[in-house]
mmCIF file of C-alpha atoms and ligand atoms in Angstrom:
data_model
loop_
_atom_site.group_PDB
_atom_site.id
_atom_site.type_symbol
_atom_site.label_atom_id
_atom_site.label_comp_id
_atom_site.label_asym_id
_atom_site.label_seq_id
_atom_site.Cartn_x
_atom_site.Cartn_y
_atom_site.Cartn_z
ATOM 1 C CA MET J 1 0.000 0.000 0.000
ATOM 2 C CA SER J 2 2.927 2.315 0.703
ATOM 3 C CA ASP J 3 3.407 3.728 -2.798
ATOM 4 C CA ILE J 4 -0.262 4.100 -3.568
ATOM 5 C CA ILE J 5 -1.241 7.581 -4.690
ATOM 6 C CA LEU J 6 -4.837 7.981 -3.720
ATOM 7 C CA CYS J 7 -7.247 8.908 -6.520
ATOM 8 C CA LYS J 8 -4.677 8.937 -9.294
ATOM 9 C CA THR J 9 -6.959 10.827 -11.637
ATOM 10 C CA PRO J 10 -9.541 12.708 -9.637
ATOM 11 C CA LYS J 11 -11.561 15.307 -11.480
ATOM 12 C CA ILE J 12 -9.760 18.584 -10.726
ATOM 13 C CA LYS J 13 -12.368 21.094 -9.575
ATOM 14 C CA GLU J 14 -12.043 24.857 -9.917
ATOM 15 C CA THR J 15 -13.057 25.509 -6.293
ATOM 16 C CA PRO J 16 -12.343 22.335 -4.334
ATOM 17 C CA LEU J 17 -13.081 21.822 -0.650
ATOM 18 C CA ILE J 18 -9.720 21.196 1.017
ATOM 19 C CA LEU J 19 -9.057 20.203 4.621
ATOM 20 C CA GLY J 20 -5.711 21.517 5.891
ATOM 21 C CA ILE J 21 -3.900 19.981 8.865
ATOM 22 C CA GLU J 22 -0.863 21.435 10.653
ATOM 23 C CA SER J 23 1.076 19.896 13.559
ATOM 24 C CA SER J 24 4.736 20.783 12.984
ATOM 25 C CA CYS J 25 5.380 22.434 16.385
ATOM 26 C CA ASP J 26 3.082 23.196 19.328
ATOM 27 C CA GLU J 27 -0.104 24.055 17.448
ATOM 28 C CA THR J 28 -2.611 21.415 16.351
ATOM 29 C CA ALA J 29 -4.600 23.116 13.617
ATOM 30 C CA ALA J 30 -7.256 22.224 11.067
ATOM 31 C CA ALA J 31 -9.060 24.407 8.540
ATOM 32 C CA VAL J 32 -11.373 24.028 5.571
ATOM 33 C CA ILE J 33 -11.154 26.209 2.485
ATOM 34 C CA CYS J 34 -13.331 26.304 -0.641
ATOM 35 C CA GLY J 35 -11.128 27.629 -3.409
ATOM 36 C CA ARG J 36 -9.418 30.598 -1.724
ATOM 37 C CA LYS J 37 -12.317 31.188 0.668
ATOM 38 C CA ILE J 38 -11.706 30.247 4.308
ATOM 39 C CA LEU J 39 -14.671 28.329 5.717
ATOM 40 C CA SER J 40 -13.195 27.489 9.124
ATOM 41 C CA GLY J 41 -10.083 27.349 11.273
ATOM 42 C CA LYS J 42 -9.487 25.643 14.618
ATOM 43 C CA ILE J 43 -6.305 25.646 16.705
ATOM 44 C CA ALA J 44 -5.398 23.866 19.927
ATOM 45 C CA SER J 45 -2.086 25.075 21.325
ATOM 46 C CA SER J 46 0.154 23.460 23.913
ATOM 47 C CA ALA J 47 2.079 26.769 24.276
ATOM 48 C CA SER J 48 0.919 27.388 27.862
ATOM 49 C CA LEU J 49 2.135 23.909 28.852
ATOM 50 C CA GLN J 50 5.421 24.451 26.970
ATOM 51 C CA ALA J 51 5.837 27.847 28.683
ATOM 52 C CA LEU J 52 6.449 26.011 31.975
ATOM 53 C CA TYR J 53 9.674 24.676 30.409
ATOM 54 C CA GLY J 54 10.675 27.882 28.581
ATOM 55 C CA GLY J 55 10.358 26.304 25.118
ATOM 56 C CA VAL J 56 8.848 23.419 23.190
ATOM 57 C CA VAL J 57 9.451 19.948 24.677
ATOM 58 C CA PRO J 58 9.008 17.675 21.617
ATOM 59 C CA GLU J 59 7.476 14.728 23.471
ATOM 60 C CA LEU J 60 4.922 16.950 25.179
ATOM 61 C CA ALA J 61 4.044 18.492 21.810
ATOM 62 C CA SER J 62 3.469 15.052 20.225
ATOM 63 C CA ARG J 63 1.212 13.939 23.078
ATOM 64 C CA ALA J 64 -0.759 17.175 22.965
ATOM 65 C CA HIS J 65 -1.291 16.739 19.195
ATOM 66 C CA THR J 66 -2.508 13.170 19.717
ATOM 67 C CA ASP J 67 -4.974 14.360 22.352
ATOM 68 C CA ALA J 68 -6.246 17.299 20.278
ATOM 69 C CA ILE J 69 -6.333 16.236 16.651
ATOM 70 C CA ASP J 70 -9.720 14.443 16.512
ATOM 71 C CA GLU J 71 -11.530 17.339 18.115
ATOM 72 C CA VAL J 72 -9.726 20.009 16.109
ATOM 73 C CA VAL J 73 -10.507 18.357 12.756
ATOM 74 C CA GLU J 74 -14.101 17.630 13.786
ATOM 75 C CA GLY J 75 -14.445 21.245 14.948
ATOM 76 C CA ALA J 76 -13.104 22.615 11.646
ATOM 77 C CA LEU J 77 -15.541 20.483 9.617
ATOM 78 C CA GLN J 78 -18.473 21.524 11.804
ATOM 79 C CA GLU J 79 -17.585 25.211 11.684
ATOM 80 C CA ALA J 80 -17.342 24.975 7.899
ATOM 81 C CA ASN J 81 -20.651 23.086 7.785
ATOM 82 C CA VAL J 82 -18.928 20.499 5.599
ATOM 83 C CA LYS J 83 -19.312 16.720 5.842
ATOM 84 C CA LYS J 84 -16.063 14.835 5.451
ATOM 85 C CA GLU J 85 -17.504 13.006 2.407
ATOM 86 C CA GLN J 86 -17.738 16.379 0.625
ATOM 87 C CA LEU J 87 -13.968 17.031 0.865
ATOM 88 C CA ASP J 88 -11.915 16.945 -2.339
ATOM 89 C CA ALA J 89 -8.439 16.615 -0.761
ATOM 90 C CA VAL J 90 -6.512 16.612 2.507
ATOM 91 C CA ALA J 91 -3.424 18.835 2.708
ATOM 92 C CA VAL J 92 -1.021 18.243 5.578
ATOM 93 C CA THR J 93 2.350 19.568 6.720
ATOM 94 C CA TYR J 94 5.011 16.861 6.243
ATOM 95 C CA GLY J 95 7.981 19.097 7.206
ATOM 96 C CA ALA J 96 9.917 20.906 8.406
ATOM 97 C CA GLY J 97 9.287 20.568 12.122
ATOM 98 C CA LEU J 98 9.470 18.231 15.099
ATOM 99 C CA LEU J 99 9.330 14.678 13.762
ATOM 100 C CA GLY J 100 7.031 13.257 16.422
ATOM 101 C CA ALA J 101 4.698 16.232 16.128
ATOM 102 C CA LEU J 102 4.600 16.074 12.318
ATOM 103 C CA LEU J 103 3.874 12.345 12.394
ATOM 104 C CA VAL J 104 0.651 12.877 14.341
ATOM 105 C CA GLY J 105 -0.847 15.187 11.698
ATOM 106 C CA LEU J 106 0.586 13.245 8.781
ATOM 107 C CA SER J 107 -0.646 9.847 10.001
ATOM 108 C CA PHE J 108 -4.067 11.296 10.729
ATOM 109 C CA ALA J 109 -4.248 12.872 7.261
ATOM 110 C CA LYS J 110 -3.181 9.648 5.556
ATOM 111 C CA GLY J 111 -5.901 7.688 7.343
ATOM 112 C CA PHE J 112 -8.471 10.357 6.573
ATOM 113 C CA ALA J 113 -7.587 10.573 2.876
ATOM 114 C CA TYR J 114 -7.398 6.790 2.516
ATOM 115 C CA GLY J 115 -10.739 6.302 4.227
ATOM 116 C CA LEU J 116 -12.418 8.873 1.984
ATOM 117 C CA ASN J 117 -10.504 7.855 -1.164
ATOM 118 C CA ILE J 118 -9.426 11.438 -1.859
ATOM 119 C CA PRO J 119 -5.947 12.809 -2.631
ATOM 120 C CA LEU J 120 -3.376 13.398 0.092
ATOM 121 C CA ILE J 121 -1.234 16.496 -0.452
ATOM 122 C CA GLY J 122 1.978 16.793 1.578
ATOM 123 C CA VAL J 123 2.827 20.456 2.193
ATOM 124 C CA ASN J 124 6.164 22.088 3.010
ATOM 125 C CA HIS J 125 5.380 24.266 6.050
ATOM 126 C CA ILE J 126 7.325 27.240 4.669
ATOM 127 C CA ARG J 127 5.404 27.113 1.402
ATOM 128 C CA GLY J 128 2.300 27.237 3.562
ATOM 129 C CA HIS J 129 3.496 30.485 5.158
ATOM 130 C CA LEU J 130 4.153 31.888 1.678
ATOM 131 C CA ALA J 131 0.701 30.811 0.429
ATOM 132 C CA ALA J 132 -1.185 32.451 3.339
ATOM 133 C CA ALA J 133 -1.368 35.778 1.453
ATOM 134 C CA TYR J 134 -3.471 34.155 -1.307
ATOM 135 C CA LEU J 135 -6.299 33.753 1.208
ATOM 136 C CA GLU J 136 -6.445 37.507 1.823
ATOM 137 C CA ASP J 137 -6.896 38.614 -1.743
ATOM 138 C CA GLU J 138 -8.667 36.503 -4.363
ATOM 139 C CA THR J 139 -6.928 38.461 -7.132
ATOM 140 C CA LEU J 140 -3.355 38.029 -5.872
ATOM 141 C CA MET J 141 -1.153 36.433 -8.537
ATOM 142 C CA PRO J 142 2.637 36.372 -9.077
ATOM 143 C CA PRO J 143 4.964 37.968 -9.895
ATOM 144 C CA PHE J 144 5.554 39.669 -6.532
ATOM 145 C CA VAL J 145 8.227 39.783 -3.855
ATOM 146 C CA THR J 146 7.635 38.260 -0.479
ATOM 147 C CA LEU J 147 9.140 38.673 2.978
ATOM 148 C CA LEU J 148 9.410 35.455 4.932
ATOM 149 C CA ALA J 149 10.075 35.927 8.657
ATOM 150 C CA SER J 150 9.391 33.019 10.984
ATOM 151 C CA GLY J 151 11.075 31.212 13.852
ATOM 152 C CA GLY J 152 13.371 29.308 11.496
ATOM 153 C CA HIS J 153 13.695 31.517 8.397
ATOM 154 C CA THR J 154 14.209 35.103 7.342
ATOM 155 C CA ALA J 155 14.369 35.625 3.608
ATOM 156 C CA ILE J 156 13.382 37.800 0.695
ATOM 157 C CA LEU J 157 11.962 35.876 -2.238
ATOM 158 C CA TYR J 158 10.815 36.697 -5.724
ATOM 159 C CA ALA J 159 7.670 34.706 -6.534
ATOM 160 C CA LYS J 160 7.833 33.968 -10.250
ATOM 161 C CA SER J 161 4.745 31.782 -10.202
ATOM 162 C CA GLU J 162 2.609 30.114 -7.545
ATOM 163 C CA THR J 163 5.090 27.249 -7.430
ATOM 164 C CA SER J 164 8.452 28.815 -8.244
ATOM 165 C CA PHE J 165 10.479 31.259 -6.147
ATOM 166 C CA GLU J 166 13.899 32.843 -6.497
ATOM 167 C CA LEU J 167 15.700 33.307 -3.195
ATOM 168 C CA LEU J 168 17.072 36.865 -3.268
ATOM 169 C CA GLY J 169 18.678 36.649 0.150
ATOM 170 C CA GLY J 170 18.337 35.304 3.637
ATOM 171 C CA THR J 171 19.825 35.370 7.091
ATOM 172 C CA LEU J 172 23.443 34.423 7.592
ATOM 173 C CA ASP J 173 22.810 33.241 11.144
ATOM 174 C CA ASP J 174 19.670 33.526 13.304
ATOM 175 C CA ALA J 175 16.174 33.982 11.941
ATOM 176 C CA ALA J 176 14.276 37.113 13.035
ATOM 177 C CA GLY J 177 11.865 35.086 15.190
ATOM 178 C CA GLU J 178 14.738 33.263 16.839
ATOM 179 C CA ALA J 179 16.347 36.621 17.705
ATOM 180 C CA PHE J 180 13.036 37.851 19.187
ATOM 181 C CA ASP J 181 12.771 34.683 21.286
ATOM 182 C CA LYS J 182 16.360 34.961 22.558
ATOM 183 C CA ILE J 183 16.080 38.634 23.478
ATOM 184 C CA ALA J 184 12.736 37.950 25.172
ATOM 185 C CA ARG J 185 14.447 35.311 27.284
ATOM 186 C CA VAL J 186 17.206 37.757 28.284
ATOM 187 C CA LEU J 187 14.466 40.183 29.351
ATOM 188 C CA SER J 188 12.851 37.355 31.397
ATOM 189 C CA LEU J 189 9.710 37.335 29.253
ATOM 190 C CA PRO J 190 7.724 34.093 29.011
ATOM 191 C CA TYR J 191 7.604 31.732 26.018
ATOM 192 C CA PRO J 192 6.678 32.420 23.222
ATOM 193 C CA GLY J 193 8.913 35.472 23.248
ATOM 194 C CA GLY J 194 7.921 37.411 20.112
ATOM 195 C CA PRO J 195 4.434 38.593 21.122
ATOM 196 C CA HIS J 196 5.541 39.381 24.699
ATOM 197 C CA LEU J 197 8.480 41.411 23.438
ATOM 198 C CA GLU J 198 6.178 43.335 21.103
ATOM 199 C CA ALA J 199 3.825 44.113 23.985
ATOM 200 C CA LEU J 200 6.703 45.334 26.182
ATOM 201 C CA ALA J 201 8.117 47.460 23.350
ATOM 202 C CA ARG J 202 4.862 49.438 23.208
ATOM 203 C CA ASP J 203 5.804 51.052 26.551
ATOM 204 C CA GLY J 204 9.344 51.877 25.462
ATOM 205 C CA GLN J 205 11.285 54.236 23.232
ATOM 206 C CA ASN J 206 13.902 53.640 20.581
ATOM 207 C CA VAL J 207 16.762 55.156 22.608
ATOM 208 C CA VAL J 208 19.215 52.303 23.297
ATOM 209 C CA PRO J 209 22.196 52.575 20.910
ATOM 210 C CA LEU J 210 22.423 49.297 18.982
ATOM 211 C CA PRO J 211 24.533 48.349 15.970
ATOM 212 C CA LYS J 212 22.920 48.707 12.561
ATOM 213 C CA MET J 213 22.334 45.452 10.730
ATOM 214 C CA LEU J 214 23.936 44.652 7.358
ATOM 215 C CA LYS J 215 22.811 47.347 4.929
ATOM 216 C CA GLY J 216 23.546 47.840 1.246
ATOM 217 C CA GLU J 217 26.778 45.898 1.476
ATOM 218 C CA GLY J 218 24.785 42.845 2.575
ATOM 219 C CA GLY J 219 22.600 42.732 -0.572
ATOM 220 C CA TYR J 220 19.462 40.971 0.579
ATOM 221 C CA GLN J 221 21.279 39.188 3.358
ATOM 222 C CA PHE J 222 20.691 39.671 7.065
ATOM 223 C CA SER J 223 22.649 38.936 10.202
ATOM 224 C CA TYR J 224 21.081 38.994 13.634
ATOM 225 C CA SER J 225 24.003 37.699 15.680
ATOM 226 C CA GLY J 226 25.758 41.083 16.171
ATOM 227 C CA LEU J 227 22.523 42.777 17.179
ATOM 228 C CA LYS J 228 21.635 39.936 19.524
ATOM 229 C CA THR J 229 25.061 40.041 21.229
ATOM 230 C CA ALA J 230 24.857 43.837 21.592
ATOM 231 C CA VAL J 231 21.479 43.598 23.347
ATOM 232 C CA ILE J 232 22.652 40.772 25.603
ATOM 233 C CA ASN J 233 25.829 42.732 26.525
ATOM 234 C CA TYR J 234 23.819 45.883 27.223
ATOM 235 C CA VAL J 235 21.487 44.028 29.595
ATOM 236 C CA HIS J 236 24.256 42.026 31.310
ATOM 237 C CA ASN J 237 26.490 45.103 31.777
ATOM 238 C CA ALA J 238 23.613 46.995 33.357
ATOM 239 C CA GLN J 239 22.735 44.077 35.621
ATOM 240 C CA GLN J 240 26.348 43.445 36.677
ATOM 241 C CA SER J 241 27.081 47.084 37.446
ATOM 242 C CA GLY J 242 23.786 47.448 39.307
ATOM 243 C CA LYS J 243 22.585 50.203 36.931
ATOM 244 C CA SER J 244 18.897 50.457 36.294
ATOM 245 C CA PHE J 245 17.726 50.156 32.700
ATOM 246 C CA SER J 246 14.380 50.153 30.968
ATOM 247 C CA PRO J 247 13.483 46.706 29.565
ATOM 248 C CA ALA J 248 10.743 48.421 27.531
ATOM 249 C CA ASP J 249 13.332 50.718 25.888
ATOM 250 C CA VAL J 250 15.551 47.692 25.140
ATOM 251 C CA ALA J 251 12.581 45.847 23.599
ATOM 252 C CA CYS J 252 11.550 48.875 21.537
ATOM 253 C CA SER J 253 15.103 49.600 20.317
ATOM 254 C CA PHE J 254 15.686 45.938 19.435
ATOM 255 C CA GLN J 255 12.381 45.804 17.555
ATOM 256 C CA HIS J 256 13.335 48.828 15.452
ATOM 257 C CA ALA J 257 16.813 47.493 14.719
ATOM 258 C CA ALA J 258 15.572 43.979 13.869
ATOM 259 C CA LEU J 259 12.600 44.955 11.711
ATOM 260 C CA ASP J 260 13.355 48.272 9.971
ATOM 261 C CA ILE J 261 15.948 46.557 7.797
ATOM 262 C CA LEU J 262 13.389 43.980 6.591
ATOM 263 C CA VAL J 263 11.061 46.743 5.468
ATOM 264 C CA GLU J 264 13.845 48.627 3.725
ATOM 265 C CA LYS J 265 15.053 45.550 1.847
ATOM 266 C CA ILE J 266 11.681 44.213 0.732
ATOM 267 C CA VAL J 267 10.842 47.594 -0.815
ATOM 268 C CA GLN J 268 14.265 47.631 -2.483
ATOM 269 C CA ALA J 269 13.627 44.102 -3.828
ATOM 270 C CA ALA J 270 10.228 45.097 -5.252
ATOM 271 C CA GLN J 271 11.821 48.039 -7.041
ATOM 272 C CA GLU J 272 14.701 45.964 -8.377
ATOM 273 C CA LYS J 273 12.368 43.229 -9.637
ATOM 274 C CA LYS J 274 9.964 45.853 -11.002
ATOM 275 C CA VAL J 275 6.905 44.298 -9.391
ATOM 276 C CA ASP J 276 4.007 46.274 -7.958
ATOM 277 C CA THR J 277 3.062 43.882 -5.159
ATOM 278 C CA VAL J 278 4.639 42.853 -1.853
ATOM 279 C CA THR J 279 3.444 39.952 0.313
ATOM 280 C CA ALA J 280 4.750 38.438 3.525
ATOM 281 C CA GLY J 281 4.398 35.392 5.744
ATOM 282 C CA GLY J 282 5.628 33.769 8.959
ATOM 283 C CA GLY J 283 5.107 34.379 12.675
ATOM 284 C CA VAL J 284 7.113 37.620 12.857
ATOM 285 C CA ILE J 285 4.738 39.201 10.305
ATOM 286 C CA ALA J 286 2.123 39.195 13.109
ATOM 287 C CA ASN J 287 4.181 41.981 14.732
ATOM 288 C CA GLY J 288 2.109 45.174 14.764
ATOM 289 C CA TYR J 289 5.082 47.538 14.458
ATOM 290 C CA LEU J 290 6.357 45.603 11.413
ATOM 291 C CA ARG J 291 2.914 45.611 9.786
ATOM 292 C CA GLU J 292 2.526 49.372 10.261
ATOM 293 C CA THR J 293 6.029 50.155 9.032
ATOM 294 C CA LEU J 294 5.605 47.887 6.009
ATOM 295 C CA ALA J 295 2.261 49.472 5.153
ATOM 296 C CA ALA J 296 3.716 52.990 5.368
ATOM 297 C CA ALA J 297 6.810 52.111 3.303
ATOM 298 C CA CYS J 298 4.795 50.331 0.601
ATOM 299 C CA GLN J 299 2.338 53.203 0.379
ATOM 300 C CA LYS J 300 5.203 55.676 0.012
ATOM 301 C CA ALA J 301 6.777 53.548 -2.728
ATOM 302 C CA GLY J 302 3.448 53.039 -4.542
ATOM 303 C CA LEU J 303 3.419 49.290 -3.866
ATOM 304 C CA ARG J 304 0.390 47.132 -3.109
ATOM 305 C CA LEU J 305 0.859 45.199 0.132
ATOM 306 C CA VAL J 306 -0.998 41.933 0.780
ATOM 307 C CA LEU J 307 -0.490 40.757 4.364
ATOM 308 C CA PRO J 308 -2.075 37.642 5.845
ATOM 309 C CA ALA J 309 -4.308 38.403 8.854
ATOM 310 C CA LYS J 310 -2.248 38.203 12.083
ATOM 311 C CA GLU J 311 -3.695 34.805 13.016
ATOM 312 C CA ARG J 312 -2.602 33.415 9.659
ATOM 313 C CA CYS J 313 0.997 34.631 10.062
ATOM 314 C CA THR J 314 1.683 32.352 13.017
ATOM 315 C CA ASP J 315 1.197 28.622 12.467
ATOM 316 C CA ASN J 316 -2.276 27.719 11.242
ATOM 317 C CA ALA J 317 -3.935 25.206 8.950
ATOM 318 C CA ALA J 318 -5.634 27.537 6.460
ATOM 319 C CA MET J 319 -2.193 28.374 5.033
ATOM 320 C CA ILE J 320 -1.476 24.653 4.622
ATOM 321 C CA ALA J 321 -4.791 24.247 2.790
ATOM 322 C CA ALA J 322 -3.890 27.287 0.634
ATOM 323 C CA GLU J 323 -0.645 25.667 -0.495
ATOM 324 C CA GLY J 324 -2.610 22.421 -0.863
ATOM 325 C CA LEU J 325 -4.900 24.221 -3.308
ATOM 326 C CA ILE J 326 -1.927 25.241 -5.456
ATOM 327 C CA GLN J 327 -0.649 21.645 -5.510
ATOM 328 C CA TYR J 328 -4.170 20.283 -6.119
ATOM 329 C CA ARG J 329 -4.554 22.439 -9.217
ATOM 330 C CA GLN J 330 -1.236 21.051 -10.479
ATOM 331 C CA GLY J 331 -2.441 17.483 -9.793
ATOM 332 C CA ASN J 332 0.516 17.130 -7.465
ATOM 333 C CA PHE J 333 -0.565 14.452 -4.998
ATOM 334 C CA SER J 334 1.455 12.512 -2.449
ATOM 335 C CA PRO J 335 1.851 8.765 -1.995
ATOM 336 C CA LEU J 336 0.945 7.096 1.283
ATOM 337 C CA SER J 337 4.681 6.411 1.723
ATOM 338 C CA LEU J 338 5.231 10.145 2.312
ATOM 339 C CA ASN J 339 7.331 10.519 5.442
ATOM 340 C CA ALA J 340 7.754 13.373 7.882
ATOM 341 C CA GLN J 341 10.900 15.493 7.403
ATOM 342 C CA ALA J 342 12.534 17.383 10.263
ATOM 343 C CA TYR J 343 14.458 19.643 7.888
ATOM 344 C CA ILE J 344 13.701 20.893 4.379
ATOM 345 C CA PRO J 345 16.227 23.277 2.787
ATOM 346 C CA LEU J 346 14.880 26.634 1.664
ATOM 347 C CA ASP J 347 15.110 25.595 -1.982
ATOM 348 C CA LEU J 348 11.943 26.916 -3.490
ATOM 349 C CA ALA J 349 12.854 27.012 -7.186
HETATM 350 O O1 KG4 Q 1 5.849 31.028 11.714
HETATM 351 P P1 KG4 Q 1 5.896 30.683 13.140
HETATM 352 O O2 KG4 Q 1 4.602 30.660 13.916
HETATM 353 O O3 KG4 Q 1 6.581 29.297 13.347
HETATM 354 C C1 KG4 Q 1 7.651 28.887 12.535
HETATM 355 O O4 KG4 Q 1 7.367 28.334 11.467
HETATM 356 O O5 KG4 Q 1 8.797 29.165 12.935
HETATM 357 O O6 KG4 Q 1 6.901 31.708 13.814
HETATM 358 C C2 KG4 Q 1 7.192 31.665 15.144
HETATM 359 C C3 KG4 Q 1 8.099 32.831 15.446
HETATM 360 C C4 KG4 Q 1 8.591 32.802 16.883
HETATM 361 O O7 KG4 Q 1 9.965 33.030 16.885
HETATM 362 C C5 KG4 Q 1 7.803 33.928 17.517
HETATM 363 O O8 KG4 Q 1 8.462 34.530 18.607
HETATM 364 C C6 KG4 Q 1 7.659 34.887 16.358
HETATM 365 O O9 KG4 Q 1 7.398 34.059 15.258
HETATM 366 N N1 KG4 Q 1 6.522 35.796 16.573
HETATM 367 C C7 KG4 Q 1 6.674 37.130 16.685
HETATM 368 C C8 KG4 Q 1 5.391 37.640 16.957
HETATM 369 N N2 KG4 Q 1 4.499 36.602 16.975
HETATM 370 C C9 KG4 Q 1 5.230 35.482 16.731
HETATM 371 N N3 KG4 Q 1 7.761 37.910 16.607
HETATM 372 C C10 KG4 Q 1 7.595 39.227 16.782
HETATM 373 N N4 KG4 Q 1 6.396 39.801 17.058
HETATM 374 C C11 KG4 Q 1 5.267 39.056 17.145
HETATM 375 N N5 KG4 Q 1 4.107 39.614 17.422
HETATM 376 ZN ZN1 ZN Q 2 5.556 28.374 10.965
#
């Protein structure tokens, strides 16, 4: 049975009903879309449990997925008012992520697709983040440039088509989300760091002198390690010498230094590629300061900006269904032998 591709020649519909399933980290998510229209979205998160340990404990994540997945999928179908027999395909994240966590969603999706005799579509999580923007605007079509900023990736990409991207540049070390999480930890903020750091930054000012990130000389490359070390040194020096400092000012200054460069470079990339549209995806794109700065910069440069809603920037299943839709239209279905992958290189050509 392992190499069987379910429904080898299903009739490809223009607006199929697709169930998306995501379980790559600490969120168990399911969503139903009809074409690009979102019918439902359910998420169960083990983040509050993981917060007790300061980060994601893989085994706890796997167990939480196992406990939640039936209810989350059932809830998504009910909210969409769709019977499982009406579904045209099941799209599921197969990587990258925590292996045990991925296997819960993937095994569930395989069983579901097999039982219903509909196609299984394995989705690369990062492609899901990139596809989230399609759900916001029915008319969105490549070419455009896109800013990817998540916990594992920071990159600027040129979307040539729905399935083909050119990587214009990425981070040389940490991803933006990773830097947010590390700085949040230094400021004793709870897991997950990004949203807490953003909230703290709202009470602060951009007054702490921090090194500028790679600029023109870096092309479309980024480096967060120097900035991260500077913030850590600033905080440790203050603590060791008993000087008081404002954590809110540190958070605000870090946020400016970490995010302004992304805005500057994505606008530069749009101009260089002569496209009129900018999109974005990944957890860091939920950051309110980044969204406002991006909107202002794109407006100034005469660019159309299509941002996923905040809840579809962080991990969710609608984005997995959105990428599933792209693959469905290509007739690109997965065999039941599809395995989970902990790592997938950012090779999106
Ligand atoms: O895309 P995502 O949910 O998971 C990955 O695929 O990595 O991104 C998670 C990352 C974390 O590093 C988290 O701290 C960051 O996105 N993040 C934020 C915000 N919300 C989530 N970073 C800055 N500001 C936020 N509001
Ligand atoms: Zn993600």
